[in-house]
C-alpha positions as a LaTeX table, in Angstrom:
\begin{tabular}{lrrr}
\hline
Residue & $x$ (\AA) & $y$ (\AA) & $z$ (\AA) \\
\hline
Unk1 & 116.36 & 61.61 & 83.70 \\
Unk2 & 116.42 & 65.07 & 81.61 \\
Unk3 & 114.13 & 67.95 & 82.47 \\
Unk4 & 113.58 & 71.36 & 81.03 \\
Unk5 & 112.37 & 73.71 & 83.36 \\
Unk6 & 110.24 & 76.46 & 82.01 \\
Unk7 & 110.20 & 80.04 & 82.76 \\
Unk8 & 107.35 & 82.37 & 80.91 \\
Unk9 & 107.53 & 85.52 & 81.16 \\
Unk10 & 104.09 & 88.08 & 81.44 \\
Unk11 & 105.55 & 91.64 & 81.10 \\
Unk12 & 102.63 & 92.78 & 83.12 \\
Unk13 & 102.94 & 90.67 & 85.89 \\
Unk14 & 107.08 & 91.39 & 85.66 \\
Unk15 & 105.89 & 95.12 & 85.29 \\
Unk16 & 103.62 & 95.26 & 88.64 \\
Unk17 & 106.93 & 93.82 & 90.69 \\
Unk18 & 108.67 & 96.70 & 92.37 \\
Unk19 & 112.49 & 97.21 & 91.67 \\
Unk20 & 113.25 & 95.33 & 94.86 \\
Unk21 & 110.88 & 92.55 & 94.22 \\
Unk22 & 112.52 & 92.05 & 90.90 \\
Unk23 & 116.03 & 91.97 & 92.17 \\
Unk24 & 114.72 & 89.56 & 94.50 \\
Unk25 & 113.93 & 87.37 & 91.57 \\
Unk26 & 116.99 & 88.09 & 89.33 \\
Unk27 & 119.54 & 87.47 & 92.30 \\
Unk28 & 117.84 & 84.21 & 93.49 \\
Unk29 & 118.29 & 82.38 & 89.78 \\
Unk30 & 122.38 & 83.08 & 91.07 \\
Unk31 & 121.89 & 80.76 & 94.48 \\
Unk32 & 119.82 & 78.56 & 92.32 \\
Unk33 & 122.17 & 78.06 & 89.76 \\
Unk34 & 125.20 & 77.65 & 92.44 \\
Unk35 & 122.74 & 74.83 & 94.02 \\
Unk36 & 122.33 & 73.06 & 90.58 \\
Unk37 & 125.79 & 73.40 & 89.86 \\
Unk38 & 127.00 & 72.01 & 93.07 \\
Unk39 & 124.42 & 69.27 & 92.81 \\
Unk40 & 125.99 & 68.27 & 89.12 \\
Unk41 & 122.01 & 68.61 & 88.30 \\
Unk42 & 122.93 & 71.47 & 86.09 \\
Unk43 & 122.94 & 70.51 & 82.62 \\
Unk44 & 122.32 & 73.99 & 80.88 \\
Unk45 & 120.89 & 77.56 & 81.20 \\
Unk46 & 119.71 & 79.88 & 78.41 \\
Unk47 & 117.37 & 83.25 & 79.00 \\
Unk48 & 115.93 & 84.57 & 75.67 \\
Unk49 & 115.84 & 88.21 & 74.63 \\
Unk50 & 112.32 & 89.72 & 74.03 \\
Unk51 & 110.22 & 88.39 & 71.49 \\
Unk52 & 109.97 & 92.19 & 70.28 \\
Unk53 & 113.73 & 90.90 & 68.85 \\
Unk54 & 112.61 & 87.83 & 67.08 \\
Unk55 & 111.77 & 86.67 & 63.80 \\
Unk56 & 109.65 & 84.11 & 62.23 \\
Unk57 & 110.83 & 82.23 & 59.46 \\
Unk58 & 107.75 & 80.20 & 57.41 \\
Unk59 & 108.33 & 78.36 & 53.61 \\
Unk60 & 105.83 & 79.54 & 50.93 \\
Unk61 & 105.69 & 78.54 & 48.05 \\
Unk62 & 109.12 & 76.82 & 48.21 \\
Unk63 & 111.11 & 80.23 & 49.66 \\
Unk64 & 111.41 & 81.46 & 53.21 \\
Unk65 & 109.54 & 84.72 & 54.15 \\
Unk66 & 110.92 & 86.28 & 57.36 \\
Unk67 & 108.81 & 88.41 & 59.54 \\
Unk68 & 109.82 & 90.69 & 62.67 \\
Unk69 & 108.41 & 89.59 & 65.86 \\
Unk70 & 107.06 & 86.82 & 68.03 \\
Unk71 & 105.47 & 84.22 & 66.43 \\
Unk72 & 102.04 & 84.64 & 68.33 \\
Unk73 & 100.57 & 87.54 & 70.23 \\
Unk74 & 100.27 & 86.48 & 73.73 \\
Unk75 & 100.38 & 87.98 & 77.74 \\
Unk76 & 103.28 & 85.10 & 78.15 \\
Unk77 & 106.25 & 83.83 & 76.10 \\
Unk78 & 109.35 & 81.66 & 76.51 \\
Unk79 & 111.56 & 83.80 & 78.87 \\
Unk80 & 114.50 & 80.51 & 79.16 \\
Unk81 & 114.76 & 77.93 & 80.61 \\
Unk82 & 117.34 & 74.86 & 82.78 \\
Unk83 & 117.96 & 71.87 & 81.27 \\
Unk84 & 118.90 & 69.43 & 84.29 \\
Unk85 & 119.59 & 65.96 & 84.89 \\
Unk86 & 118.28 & 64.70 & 87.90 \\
Unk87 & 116.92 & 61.11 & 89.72 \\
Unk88 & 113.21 & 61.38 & 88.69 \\
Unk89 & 110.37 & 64.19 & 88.20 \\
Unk90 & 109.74 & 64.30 & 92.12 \\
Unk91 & 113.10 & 66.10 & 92.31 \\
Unk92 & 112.72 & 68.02 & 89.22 \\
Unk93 & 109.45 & 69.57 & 90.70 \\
Unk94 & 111.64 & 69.91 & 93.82 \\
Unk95 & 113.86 & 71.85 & 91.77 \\
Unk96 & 111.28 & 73.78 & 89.87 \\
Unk97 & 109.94 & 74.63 & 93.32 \\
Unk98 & 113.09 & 76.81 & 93.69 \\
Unk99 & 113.20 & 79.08 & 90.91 \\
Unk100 & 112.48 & 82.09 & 92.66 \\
Unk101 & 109.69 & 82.73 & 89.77 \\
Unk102 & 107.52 & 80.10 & 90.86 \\
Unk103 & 107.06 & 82.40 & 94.22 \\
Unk104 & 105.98 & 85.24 & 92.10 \\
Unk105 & 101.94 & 85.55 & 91.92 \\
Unk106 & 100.73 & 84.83 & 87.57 \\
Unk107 & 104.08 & 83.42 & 86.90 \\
Unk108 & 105.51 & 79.52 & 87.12 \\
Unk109 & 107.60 & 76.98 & 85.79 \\
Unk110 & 106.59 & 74.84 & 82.77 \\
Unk111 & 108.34 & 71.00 & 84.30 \\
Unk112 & 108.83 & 68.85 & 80.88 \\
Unk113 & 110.66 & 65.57 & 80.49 \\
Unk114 & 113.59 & 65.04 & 77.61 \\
Unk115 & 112.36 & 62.17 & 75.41 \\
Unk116 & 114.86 & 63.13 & 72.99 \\
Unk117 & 118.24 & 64.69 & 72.95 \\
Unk118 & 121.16 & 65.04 & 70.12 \\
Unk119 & 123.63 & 67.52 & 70.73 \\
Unk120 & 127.15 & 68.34 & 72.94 \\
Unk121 & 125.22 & 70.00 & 75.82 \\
Unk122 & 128.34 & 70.63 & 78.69 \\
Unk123 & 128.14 & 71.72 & 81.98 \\
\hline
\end{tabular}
């Protein structure tokens, strides 16, 4: 079975960490990674830059209009994510469990099931 495992991001939780609480969080996805790796869960890992660096792309009137920014204004937004492939969604919550975000206090991961995949996704 294929999971994605969800990481949002709230700046202002993020922002009340202190620096060592923060490399805490950034050096555990490393020993997370190695354990999903070694596991051949792994399928795929992707962070996202801000959403101060995105765009939104909408069709009026037959042409695209582009605007800067996040699609929504909201406290959280898509920070990345894992794409695994595990035995069932016990063990993907197991997995989700160890993400050291799901430790921090406001923050958690979002545990969805693949229904659908096309693509050359490698590990």
């Amino acid at each position: 079975m294929k999971f994605l495992l969800i990481m949002h991001m709230n700046p202002a939780v993020w922002n009340a960490l202190t620096e060592e609480e923060r490399t805490e969080v950034m050096e555990g996805h490393g020993a997370f990674i190695d354990t999903i790796k070694n596991s051949g869960e792994m399928v795929m890992t992707q962070a996202l830059a801000d959403p101060s660096q995105s765009a939104v792309v909408r069709v009026r009137g037959g042409q695209p209009v582009v605007t800067d920014g996040p699609y929504l204004e909201a406290k959280e937004y898509l920070g990345g994510f894992y794409f695994i492939e595990c035995a069932n969604k016990e063990r993907a919550l197991e997995l989700a469990a160890m993400i050291p975000d799901a430790k921090v206090e406001g923050l958690g991961i979002e545990v969805r099931e693949v229904v659908f995949s096309d693509g050359a996704a490698t590990s």
